[in-house]
Coordinates of N, CA and C in Angstrom, one line a residue:
M13 N 115.1 77.7 115.5 CA 115.9 78.9 115.3 C 116.9 79.0 116.4
D14 N 118.1 79.5 116.1 CA 119.1 79.7 117.1 C 119.9 80.9 116.7
A15 N 120.3 81.7 117.7 CA 121.0 83.0 117.5 C 122.6 82.8 117.6
Q16 N 123.3 83.5 116.8 CA 124.7 83.4 116.7 C 125.4 84.0 117.9
A17 N 126.4 83.3 118.5 CA 127.3 83.9 119.5 C 126.5 84.4 120.7
Y18 N 125.4 83.8 121.1 CA 124.6 84.2 122.2 C 125.4 84.2 123.5
G19 N 126.1 83.1 123.7 CA 126.9 82.9 125.0 C 128.0 83.9 125.2
S20 N 128.5 84.5 124.1 CA 129.6 85.5 124.2 C 129.1 86.9 124.5
N21 N 127.8 87.1 124.6 CA 127.2 88.4 124.9 C 127.1 88.6 126.4
N22 N 127.1 89.9 126.8 CA 126.9 90.2 128.2 C 125.5 89.9 128.6
D23 N 125.2 90.0 129.9 CA 123.9 89.7 130.5 C 122.8 90.6 129.8
R24 N 123.1 91.9 129.7 CA 122.1 92.8 129.2 C 121.7 92.4 127.7
R25 N 122.8 92.1 126.9 CA 122.5 91.8 125.5 C 121.8 90.4 125.4
Q26 N 122.1 89.5 126.3 CA 121.4 88.2 126.2 C 119.9 88.4 126.5
S27 N 119.6 89.3 127.5 CA 118.2 89.6 127.9 C 117.5 90.3 126.7
E28 N 118.2 91.1 126.0 CA 117.6 91.8 124.8 C 117.3 90.9 123.7
I29 N 118.2 89.9 123.5 CA 118.0 88.9 122.4 C 116.7 88.1 122.8
Q30 N 116.6 87.7 124.0 CA 115.5 86.9 124.5 C 114.2 87.7 124.3
H31 N 114.2 89.0 124.5 CA 113.1 89.8 124.4 C 112.7 90.0 122.9
D32 N 113.7 90.2 122.0 CA 113.5 90.6 120.7 C 113.2 89.5 119.7
L33 N 113.8 88.3 120.0 CA 113.7 87.2 119.0 C 112.3 86.8 118.8
P34 N 111.5 86.5 119.9 CA 110.1 86.1 119.7 C 109.3 87.1 118.9
R35 N 109.6 88.4 119.1 CA 108.8 89.4 118.4 C 109.1 89.5 117.0
L36 N 110.4 89.3 116.6 CA 110.8 89.2 115.2 C 110.1 88.0 114.5
L37 N 110.1 86.9 115.2 CA 109.4 85.7 114.6 C 107.9 85.9 114.5
D38 N 107.3 86.5 115.5 CA 105.9 86.8 115.4 C 105.5 87.7 114.3
H39 N 106.3 88.8 114.1 CA 106.1 89.8 113.0 C 106.2 89.1 111.7
A40 N 107.2 88.3 111.5 CA 107.4 87.6 110.2 C 106.3 86.7 109.9
A41 N 105.8 86.0 110.9 CA 104.7 85.0 110.7 C 103.4 85.8 110.3
R42 N 103.1 86.9 111.0 CA 101.9 87.6 110.6 C 102.0 88.1 109.2
R43 N 103.1 88.6 108.8 CA 103.3 89.2 107.4 C 103.2 88.1 106.4
A44 N 103.5 86.8 106.8 CA 103.4 85.7 105.9 C 102.0 85.0 105.9
G45 N 101.1 85.6 106.7 CA 99.8 85.0 106.9 C 99.7 83.7 107.7
L46 N 100.7 83.6 108.6 CA 100.7 82.4 109.5 C 100.4 82.9 110.9
D47 N 99.8 82.0 111.7 CA 99.4 82.4 113.1 C 100.2 81.6 114.1
R48 N 101.2 82.2 114.6 CA 102.1 81.5 115.6 C 101.4 81.2 116.9
A49 N 100.2 81.8 117.1 CA 99.4 81.5 118.3 C 98.9 80.1 118.3
Q50 N 98.9 79.5 117.1 CA 98.4 78.1 116.9 C 99.6 77.1 117.0
W51 N 100.8 77.6 117.2 CA 102.0 76.7 117.3 C 102.3 76.4 118.7
Q52 N 102.8 75.3 119.0 CA 103.3 75.0 120.3 C 104.9 75.2 120.3
I53 N 105.3 76.1 121.2 CA 106.7 76.6 121.1 C 107.4 76.2 122.4
Q54 N 108.6 75.7 122.2 CA 109.5 75.4 123.3 C 110.7 76.4 123.3
R55 N 110.8 77.2 124.3 CA 111.8 78.3 124.3 C 113.0 77.9 125.2
K56 N 114.2 78.3 124.7 CA 115.4 78.0 125.4 C 116.4 79.2 125.2
G57 N 116.2 80.3 125.9 CA 117.2 81.4 125.7 C 117.1 81.9 124.3
D58 N 118.2 81.7 123.6 CA 118.3 82.2 122.2 C 117.7 81.2 121.2
E59 N 117.1 80.2 121.6 CA 116.5 79.2 120.7 C 115.0 79.1 120.8
Q60 N 114.4 78.7 119.7 CA 113.0 78.3 119.8 C 112.8 77.0 118.9
L61 N 112.0 76.1 119.5 CA 111.6 74.9 118.7 C 110.1 75.0 118.7
A62 N 109.5 75.0 117.5 CA 108.0 75.2 117.4 C 107.4 74.0 116.7
V63 N 106.3 73.5 117.2 CA 105.6 72.5 116.5 C 104.3 73.1 116.0
R64 N 104.0 73.0 114.7 CA 102.8 73.6 114.2 C 101.9 72.6 113.6
P65 N 100.6 72.8 113.7 CA 99.6 71.9 113.0 C 99.7 71.9 111.5
V66 N 99.5 70.8 110.9 CA 99.6 70.8 109.4 C 98.2 71.3 108.9
D67 N 98.4 72.3 108.0 CA 97.1 73.0 107.5 C 97.3 73.3 106.0
G68 N 98.3 72.7 105.4 CA 98.5 73.0 103.9 C 99.3 74.2 103.6
S69 N 99.8 74.9 104.7 CA 100.6 76.1 104.4 C 102.1 75.9 104.6
E70 N 102.5 74.6 104.5 CA 103.9 74.3 104.7 C 104.8 75.0 103.6
P71 N 104.4 75.1 102.3 CA 105.3 75.8 101.4 C 105.4 77.3 101.8
R72 N 104.4 77.9 102.4 CA 104.5 79.3 102.8 C 105.5 79.4 103.9
L73 N 105.6 78.4 104.8 CA 106.6 78.5 105.8 C 108.0 78.5 105.3
V74 N 108.3 77.6 104.3 CA 109.6 77.5 103.7 C 109.9 78.8 102.9
D75 N 108.9 79.4 102.3 CA 109.1 80.5 101.3 C 108.8 81.9 102.0
D76 N 107.5 82.2 102.2 CA 107.1 83.5 102.7 C 107.7 83.8 104.1
Y77 N 107.5 82.9 105.0 CA 108.0 83.1 106.4 C 109.4 83.5 106.5
I78 N 110.3 82.7 105.8 CA 111.7 83.0 105.8 C 112.0 84.3 105.1
R79 N 111.3 84.6 104.0 CA 111.5 85.8 103.3 C 111.2 87.0 104.2
H80 N 110.1 87.0 105.0 CA 109.7 88.1 105.8 C 110.6 88.1 107.1
L81 N 111.1 87.0 107.5 CA 112.0 87.0 108.7 C 113.3 87.7 108.3
V82 N 113.8 87.4 107.1 CA 115.0 88.1 106.6 C 114.8 89.6 106.6
A83 N 113.6 90.0 106.1 CA 113.3 91.5 106.1 C 113.3 92.1 107.5
E84 N 112.7 91.3 108.4 CA 112.6 91.8 109.8 C 114.0 91.9 110.4
L85 N 114.9 90.9 110.1 CA 116.2 91.0 110.7 C 117.0 92.1 110.0
R86 N 116.8 92.3 108.7 CA 117.5 93.4 108.1 C 117.2 94.8 108.7
E87 N 115.9 95.0 109.0 CA 115.5 96.2 109.6 C 116.0 96.4 111.0
Y88 N 115.9 95.3 111.7 CA 116.4 95.3 113.1 C 117.8 95.6 113.2
N89 N 118.6 94.9 112.4 CA 120.1 95.0 112.5 C 120.6 96.4 111.9
A90 N 119.8 97.0 111.1 CA 120.2 98.3 110.5 C 120.3 99.4 111.6
Q91 N 119.6 99.1 112.7 CA 119.6 100.1 113.8 C 120.6 99.8 114.9
R92 N 121.5 98.8 114.6 CA 122.5 98.4 115.6 C 123.9 98.4 115.1
V93 N 124.8 98.5 116.0 CA 126.2 98.4 115.6 C 126.5 97.0 115.3
P94 N 127.5 96.7 114.5 CA 127.8 95.3 114.0 C 127.8 94.3 115.1
E95 N 128.4 94.7 116.2 CA 128.6 93.7 117.4 C 127.2 93.3 118.0
A96 N 126.2 94.1 117.7 CA 124.9 93.9 118.3 C 123.9 93.3 117.4
R97 N 124.4 92.9 116.2 CA 123.4 92.3 115.2 C 122.9 90.9 115.7
M98 N 121.7 90.6 115.3 CA 121.2 89.3 115.5 C 121.2 88.5 114.2
R99 N 121.9 87.4 114.3 CA 122.0 86.5 113.1 C 121.5 85.1 113.5
L100 N 120.7 84.5 112.6 CA 120.0 83.3 113.0 C 120.4 82.1 112.1
R101 N 120.3 80.9 112.7 CA 120.3 79.7 111.9 C 118.9 79.1 112.0
A102 N 118.4 78.7 110.9 CA 117.0 78.1 110.8 C 117.0 76.8 110.2
A103 N 116.3 75.8 110.7 CA 116.2 74.5 110.2 C 114.7 74.1 110.1
I104 N 114.3 73.4 109.0 CA 113.0 72.9 108.8 C 113.0 71.4 108.5
H105 N 112.2 70.7 109.2 CA 112.1 69.2 109.0 C 110.7 68.8 109.1
Q106 N 110.3 67.6 108.8 CA 108.9 67.1 108.9 C 108.9 65.7 109.5
G107 N 107.9 65.5 110.4 CA 107.8 64.2 111.0 C 106.8 64.2 112.1
L108 N 106.5 63.0 112.7 CA 105.6 63.0 113.8 C 106.2 63.5 115.1
V109 N 105.5 64.2 115.9 CA 106.0 64.7 117.2 C 105.0 64.4 118.3
E110 N 105.5 64.1 119.5 CA 104.7 63.9 120.6 C 105.0 64.9 121.7
L111 N 104.0 65.4 122.4 CA 104.1 66.3 123.5 C 104.4 65.4 124.8
A112 N 105.6 65.6 125.3 CA 106.1 64.8 126.4 C 106.1 65.6 127.7
D113 N 106.4 65.0 128.8 CA 106.4 65.7 130.1 C 107.3 66.9 130.2
N114 N 108.4 66.8 129.5 CA 109.4 67.9 129.6 C 109.7 68.5 128.2
G115 N 108.7 68.6 127.3 CA 108.9 69.2 126.0 C 108.4 68.3 124.9
F116 N 109.0 68.3 123.8 CA 108.6 67.5 122.6 C 109.5 66.3 122.5
A117 N 108.8 65.2 122.0 CA 109.6 63.9 121.8 C 109.3 63.4 120.4
G118 N 110.3 62.7 119.9 CA 110.1 62.1 118.6 C 111.4 62.3 117.7
T119 N 111.6 61.4 116.8 CA 112.8 61.4 115.9 C 112.8 62.8 115.2
A120 N 111.7 63.3 114.8 CA 111.6 64.5 114.0 C 112.2 65.7 114.8
V121 N 112.0 65.7 116.1 CA 112.6 66.7 116.9 C 114.1 66.6 117.0
V122 N 114.6 65.4 117.2 CA 116.0 65.1 117.2 C 116.7 65.5 115.9
V123 N 116.1 65.2 114.8 CA 116.6 65.5 113.5 C 116.7 67.0 113.3
T124 N 115.7 67.7 113.7 CA 115.7 69.2 113.6 C 116.8 69.8 114.4
A125 N 117.0 69.3 115.6 CA 118.1 69.8 116.4 C 119.5 69.5 115.8
R126 N 119.6 68.3 115.2 CA 120.9 68.0 114.5 C 121.1 68.9 113.3
L127 N 120.1 69.2 112.5 CA 120.2 70.1 111.4 C 120.6 71.5 111.8
L128 N 120.0 71.9 112.9 CA 120.2 73.3 113.4 C 121.7 73.5 113.8
N129 N 122.3 72.4 114.3 CA 123.6 72.5 114.9 C 124.7 71.9 113.9
A130 N 124.3 71.7 112.7 CA 125.3 71.2 111.7 C 126.3 72.2 111.3
R131 N 127.5 71.7 111.1 CA 128.7 72.6 110.8 C 128.5 73.5 109.6
P132 N 127.8 73.0 108.5 CA 127.7 73.8 107.3 C 126.9 75.1 107.6
L133 N 126.0 75.2 108.6 CA 125.3 76.4 108.9 C 126.2 77.4 109.5
Y134 N 127.1 77.0 110.4 CA 128.1 77.9 111.0 C 129.0 78.4 110.0
E135 N 129.5 77.5 109.1 CA 130.4 77.9 108.1 C 129.8 78.9 107.1
A136 N 128.5 78.7 106.8 CA 127.8 79.6 105.9 C 127.7 81.0 106.5
L137 N 127.4 81.1 107.8 CA 127.4 82.4 108.4 C 128.8 83.1 108.4
A138 N 129.8 82.3 108.7 CA 131.2 82.8 108.7 C 131.6 83.3 107.3
E139 N 131.2 82.5 106.3 CA 131.6 82.8 104.9 C 130.8 84.0 104.3
H140 N 129.7 84.3 104.9 CA 128.8 85.4 104.4 C 128.5 86.3 105.5
P141 N 129.4 87.1 105.9 CA 129.3 88.0 107.1 C 128.1 89.0 106.9
G142 N 127.7 89.3 105.7 CA 126.6 90.3 105.5 C 125.3 89.7 105.7
A143 N 125.2 88.3 105.7 CA 123.9 87.7 105.8 C 123.4 87.6 107.3
D144 N 122.1 87.8 107.5 CA 121.5 87.7 108.8 C 120.9 86.4 109.1
L145 N 120.7 85.5 108.1 CA 120.1 84.2 108.4 C 120.6 83.2 107.4
V146 N 120.7 82.0 107.8 CA 121.0 80.8 107.0 C 120.0 79.8 107.2
L147 N 119.5 79.2 106.2 CA 118.4 78.2 106.2 C 118.9 76.8 105.8
V148 N 118.4 75.8 106.5 CA 118.7 74.4 106.0 C 117.4 73.7 106.0
L149 N 117.1 72.9 104.9 CA 115.9 72.1 104.8 C 116.4 70.6 104.8
S150 N 115.6 69.8 105.5 CA 115.9 68.4 105.4 C 115.6 67.9 104.0
D151 N 116.1 66.8 103.6 CA 115.9 66.3 102.2 C 114.4 66.1 102.0
E152 N 113.6 65.6 103.0 CA 112.2 65.4 102.8 C 111.5 66.7 102.5
V153 N 111.8 67.7 103.3 CA 111.1 69.0 103.1 C 111.5 69.6 101.8
F154 N 112.7 69.5 101.4 CA 113.2 70.1 100.2 C 112.5 69.5 99.0
R155 N 112.4 68.1 99.0 CA 111.7 67.5 97.9 C 110.2 67.7 97.8
S156 N 109.6 67.8 98.9 CA 108.1 68.0 98.9 C 107.6 69.4 98.7
T157 N 108.5 70.4 99.0 CA 108.1 71.8 98.8 C 108.8 72.4 97.6
V158 N 110.1 72.4 97.6 CA 110.9 73.1 96.6 C 110.9 72.3 95.3
V159 N 111.4 71.1 95.3 CA 111.4 70.2 94.1 C 110.0 70.0 93.5
G160 N 109.0 69.9 94.4 CA 107.7 69.8 94.0 C 107.1 71.1 93.4
R161 N 107.9 72.2 93.4 CA 107.5 73.4 92.8 C 106.2 74.0 93.5
H162 N 106.2 73.9 94.8 CA 105.1 74.5 95.5 C 105.5 75.8 96.2
T163 N 106.7 76.3 95.9 CA 107.2 77.6 96.4 C 107.7 78.4 95.2
T164 N 108.1 79.7 95.5 CA 108.7 80.5 94.4 C 110.2 80.2 94.3
L165 N 110.7 79.3 95.2 CA 112.1 79.0 95.1 C 112.4 77.9 94.1
L166 N 113.6 77.8 93.6 CA 114.0 76.8 92.7 C 115.0 75.9 93.3
P167 N 115.1 74.6 92.9 CA 116.1 73.7 93.4 C 117.5 74.2 93.4
Q168 N 117.8 74.9 92.3 CA 119.2 75.5 92.2 C 119.5 76.6 93.2
D169 N 118.5 77.1 93.9 CA 118.7 78.1 94.9 C 119.3 77.5 96.2
F170 N 119.5 76.2 96.2 CA 120.0 75.5 97.4 C 121.3 74.8 97.1
T171 N 122.1 74.6 98.1 CA 123.3 73.8 97.9 C 123.1 72.5 98.8
R172 N 123.4 71.4 98.2 CA 123.4 70.1 99.0 C 124.6 70.1 100.0
V173 N 124.3 69.8 101.2 CA 125.4 69.6 102.2 C 125.2 68.3 102.9
D174 N 126.3 67.7 103.4 CA 126.2 66.4 104.2 C 126.2 66.8 105.6
V175 N 125.2 66.4 106.4 CA 125.1 66.8 107.8 C 125.5 65.5 108.6
Q176 N 126.4 65.7 109.5 CA 126.8 64.6 110.4 C 127.0 65.2 111.8
V177 N 126.0 65.0 112.6 CA 126.0 65.5 114.0 C 125.7 64.3 114.9
K178 N 126.6 63.9 115.8 CA 126.4 62.8 116.7 C 126.0 61.6 115.9
E179 N 124.9 61.0 116.2 CA 124.5 59.7 115.5 C 123.7 60.0 114.2
Y180 N 123.4 61.2 113.9 CA 122.7 61.6 112.7 C 123.5 61.9 111.6
G181 N 123.2 61.3 110.4 CA 123.9 61.6 109.2 C 123.0 61.5 108.0
A182 N 122.9 62.6 107.2 CA 122.0 62.7 106.1 C 122.3 63.9 105.2
P183 N 121.9 63.9 103.9 CA 122.0 65.1 103.1 C 120.9 66.1 103.5
A184 N 121.2 67.4 103.3 CA 120.3 68.4 103.6 C 120.6 69.5 102.6
W185 N 119.7 70.6 102.6 CA 119.8 71.6 101.5 C 119.9 73.0 102.1
L186 N 121.0 73.7 101.8 CA 121.4 74.9 102.5 C 121.1 76.1 101.5
R187 N 120.6 77.2 102.1 CA 120.4 78.5 101.4 C 120.7 79.6 102.3
V188 N 121.4 80.6 101.8 CA 121.6 81.9 102.5 C 120.8 82.9 101.7
P189 N 119.6 83.2 102.2 CA 118.6 84.0 101.4 C 119.1 85.3 100.9
E190 N 119.9 86.0 101.7 CA 120.3 87.4 101.3 C 121.3 87.5 100.2
I191 N 122.0 86.3 99.9 CA 122.9 86.4 98.7 C 122.2 86.0 97.4
G192 N 120.9 85.7 97.6 CA 120.0 85.5 96.4 C 120.0 84.2 95.7
S193 N 120.9 83.2 96.2 CA 120.9 81.9 95.6 C 121.5 80.9 96.6
S194 N 122.0 79.8 96.1 CA 122.5 78.8 97.0 C 123.8 79.3 97.7
A195 N 124.1 78.7 98.8 CA 125.2 79.1 99.6 C 126.4 78.3 99.1
T196 N 127.0 78.6 98.0 CA 128.1 77.9 97.5 C 129.3 77.9 98.4
S197 N 129.8 76.8 98.8 CA 130.9 76.7 99.7 C 131.9 75.6 99.3
A198 N 133.1 75.8 99.6 CA 134.1 74.8 99.3 C 133.9 73.5 100.0
R199 N 133.1 73.6 101.1 CA 132.9 72.4 101.9 C 131.6 71.8 101.5
A200 N 130.8 72.4 100.6 CA 129.5 71.8 100.2 C 129.8 70.6 99.3
S201 N 128.9 69.6 99.4 CA 129.2 68.4 98.6 C 128.6 68.5 97.2
G202 N 127.8 69.4 96.9 CA 127.2 69.6 95.6 C 126.0 70.4 95.6
K203 N 125.5 70.9 94.4 CA 124.3 71.7 94.2 C 123.1 70.8 93.8
A204 N 122.0 71.4 94.1 CA 120.7 70.7 93.6 C 120.7 70.8 92.1
D205 N 120.2 69.8 91.5 CA 120.0 69.8 90.1 C 118.5 69.7 89.8
S206 N 118.0 70.7 89.2 CA 116.5 70.8 89.0 C 116.0 69.7 88.2
T207 N 116.7 69.3 87.2 CA 116.2 68.3 86.2 C 116.1 66.9 86.9
S208 N 117.2 66.5 87.6 CA 117.2 65.2 88.3 C 116.2 65.1 89.4
H209 N 116.1 66.2 90.2 CA 115.1 66.2 91.2 C 113.7 66.2 90.7
A210 N 113.4 66.9 89.6 CA 112.1 67.0 89.1 C 111.6 65.6 88.6
E211 N 112.6 64.8 88.2 CA 112.2 63.5 87.7 C 111.7 62.6 88.8
H212 N 112.2 62.9 90.1 CA 111.7 62.1 91.2 C 110.5 62.7 91.9
A213 N 110.1 63.9 91.5 CA 108.9 64.5 92.1 C 107.6 64.0 91.4
S214 N 106.7 63.7 92.2 CA 105.4 63.3 91.7 C 104.3 64.3 92.0
A215 N 103.5 64.7 91.1 CA 102.5 65.8 91.3 C 101.6 65.4 92.5
G216 N 101.3 64.1 92.6 CA 100.4 63.7 93.7 C 101.1 63.2 94.9
A217 N 102.4 63.3 95.0 CA 103.1 62.8 96.1 C 102.8 63.5 97.4
R218 N 102.8 62.8 98.5 CA 102.5 63.4 99.8 C 103.8 63.8 100.5
P219 N 103.8 64.9 101.1 CA 105.0 65.2 102.0 C 104.8 64.4 103.3
G220 N 105.8 64.4 104.1 CA 105.8 63.7 105.4 C 104.7 64.2 106.3
P221 N 104.3 63.5 107.3 CA 103.2 63.9 108.1 C 103.3 65.2 108.9
D222 N 104.5 65.6 109.3 CA 104.6 66.8 110.1 C 105.8 67.6 109.6
V223 N 105.7 68.9 109.9 CA 106.8 69.7 109.4 C 107.6 70.2 110.6
V224 N 108.9 70.0 110.6 CA 109.7 70.5 111.7 C 110.7 71.5 111.2
S225 N 110.8 72.6 111.8 CA 111.6 73.7 111.3 C 112.4 74.3 112.4
G226 N 113.6 74.6 112.2 CA 114.4 75.2 113.2 C 114.6 76.7 113.0
S227 N 113.9 79.0 112.1 CA 113.6 80.1 111.4 C 114.4 80.0 111.1
D228 N 115.7 87.2 101.7 CA 115.9 86.2 100.7 C 116.6 86.9 99.6
R229 N 115.9 86.7 99.1 CA 116.7 87.3 98.0 C 116.9 88.8 98.3
A230 N 118.2 89.3 98.1 CA 118.5 90.6 98.4 C 117.7 91.6 97.6
G231 N 117.2 92.7 98.2 CA 116.5 93.6 97.5 C 115.0 93.4 97.6
I232 N 114.5 92.3 98.3 CA 113.1 92.1 98.4 C 112.5 93.2 99.3
S233 N 111.4 93.8 98.9 CA 110.8 94.8 99.7 C 110.0 94.3 100.9
N234 N 110.0 95.1 101.9 CA 109.2 94.7 103.1 C 107.7 94.6 102.8
E235 N 107.3 95.2 101.6 CA 105.9 95.2 101.3 C 105.5 93.9 100.5
Y236 N 106.4 93.0 100.5 CA 106.0 91.7 99.8 C 104.8 91.1 100.4
Q237 N 103.8 90.7 99.6 CA 102.5 90.2 100.1 C 102.5 88.7 99.8
A238 N 102.3 87.9 100.8 CA 102.2 86.4 100.6 C 101.1 86.0 99.7
D239 N 100.0 86.8 99.8 CA 98.8 86.3 99.1 C 98.9 86.6 97.6
R240 N 100.0 87.2 97.2 CA 100.3 87.5 95.7 C 101.2 86.4 95.1
V241 N 101.6 85.5 95.9 CA 102.5 84.4 95.4 C 101.7 83.3 94.8
S242 N 102.1 82.9 93.6 CA 101.3 81.8 93.0 C 102.1 80.5 93.1
V243 N 101.5 79.5 93.7 CA 102.2 78.2 93.8 C 101.3 77.1 93.2
N244 N 101.9 76.0 92.9 CA 101.2 74.9 92.4 C 100.6 74.1 93.5
N245 N 99.4 73.6 93.4 CA 98.7 72.8 94.4 C 98.9 71.3 94.1
L246 N 99.0 70.5 95.2 CA 99.1 69.1 95.0 C 97.8 68.5 94.5
S247 N 97.9 67.5 93.7 CA 96.6 67.0 93.1 C 95.9 66.1 94.1
G248 N 96.6 65.6 95.1 CA 96.0 64.8 96.1 C 95.9 65.4 97.5
P249 N 95.4 64.8 98.5 CA 95.3 65.4 99.8 C 96.7 65.5 100.4
V250 N 96.9 66.5 101.2 CA 98.2 66.7 101.9 C 98.1 66.3 103.3
D251 N 99.0 65.4 103.7 CA 99.0 65.0 105.1 C 100.3 65.4 105.8
A252 N 100.2 66.5 106.5 CA 101.4 67.0 107.2 C 101.0 67.5 108.6
R253 N 100.8 66.5 109.5 CA 100.1 66.8 110.7 C 100.8 67.5 111.8
G254 N 101.8 68.2 111.7 CA 102.4 68.9 112.8 C 103.7 69.4 112.4
A255 N 104.0 70.6 112.8 CA 105.3 71.1 112.3 C 106.1 71.5 113.5
V256 N 107.4 71.3 113.4 CA 108.3 71.7 114.5 C 109.3 72.7 113.9
F257 N 109.5 73.8 114.6 CA 110.4 74.8 114.1 C 111.5 75.1 115.1
G258 N 112.7 75.2 114.7 CA 113.8 75.5 115.5 C 114.4 76.8 115.2
F259 N 114.6 77.7 116.1 CA 115.1 79.1 115.8 C 116.3 79.4 116.7
G260 N 117.3 80.0 116.1 CA 118.4 80.4 117.0 C 119.5 81.0 116.2
G261 N 120.7 81.1 116.8 CA 121.8 81.8 116.2 C 123.0 81.0 115.8
G262 N 123.9 81.6 115.1 CA 125.0 80.8 114.5 C 126.2 80.5 115.4
G263 N 126.4 81.2 116.5 CA 127.5 80.9 117.3 C 127.3 80.0 118.5
G264 N 126.1 79.6 118.7 CA 125.8 78.6 119.8 C 125.6 79.2 121.1

């Protein structure tokens, strides 16, 4: 996760963001039935990169957690003047992660950082000023959770974008939860097609070994209960051994 325009705030506001961001993320996780105390979190001012153990709740991360985080942000921002709103970019990816001497190491961590800093996320926040959060999923996460129909989201709720940051280039899937569907943009390369993606999804297919994430629909009540969501289960074992989450804002 990363917060928008953090560097343009004064010292007091920067301190407030650093105080409030972890609490918003914690509240959303608890309401989604997830325990952030079990995650390894790397903090950097207005950003958070979290690695979580794989426990079969990856679809809940993509669906329920983001839904509750949007609700938390909506309530938080309703009490502030427009200039003091907190708006976040969130990226989710999966892959193997190692704990190194100065943080996390691994290609999955690098990819998550590249997704979080991709231009389409900044553009989506600019094009939808009423939105508090924009989400991007790597192609792997999108196919294993959304296309596999293990969430309440549909493939057409996302817009395909081409991410090119430094040495990294790959397709990804963008959603602005508060507008209720895909983040249609003149710069987007195309929308997800539920028929074509479903043809590539296998009921017994495994997602990648770890989930990396960087933190919905308008009108969703804060009383939404994660345990009332019905999702399809994979027919085979799920191997998703670690998750990384990146949290932050749109303006860098």
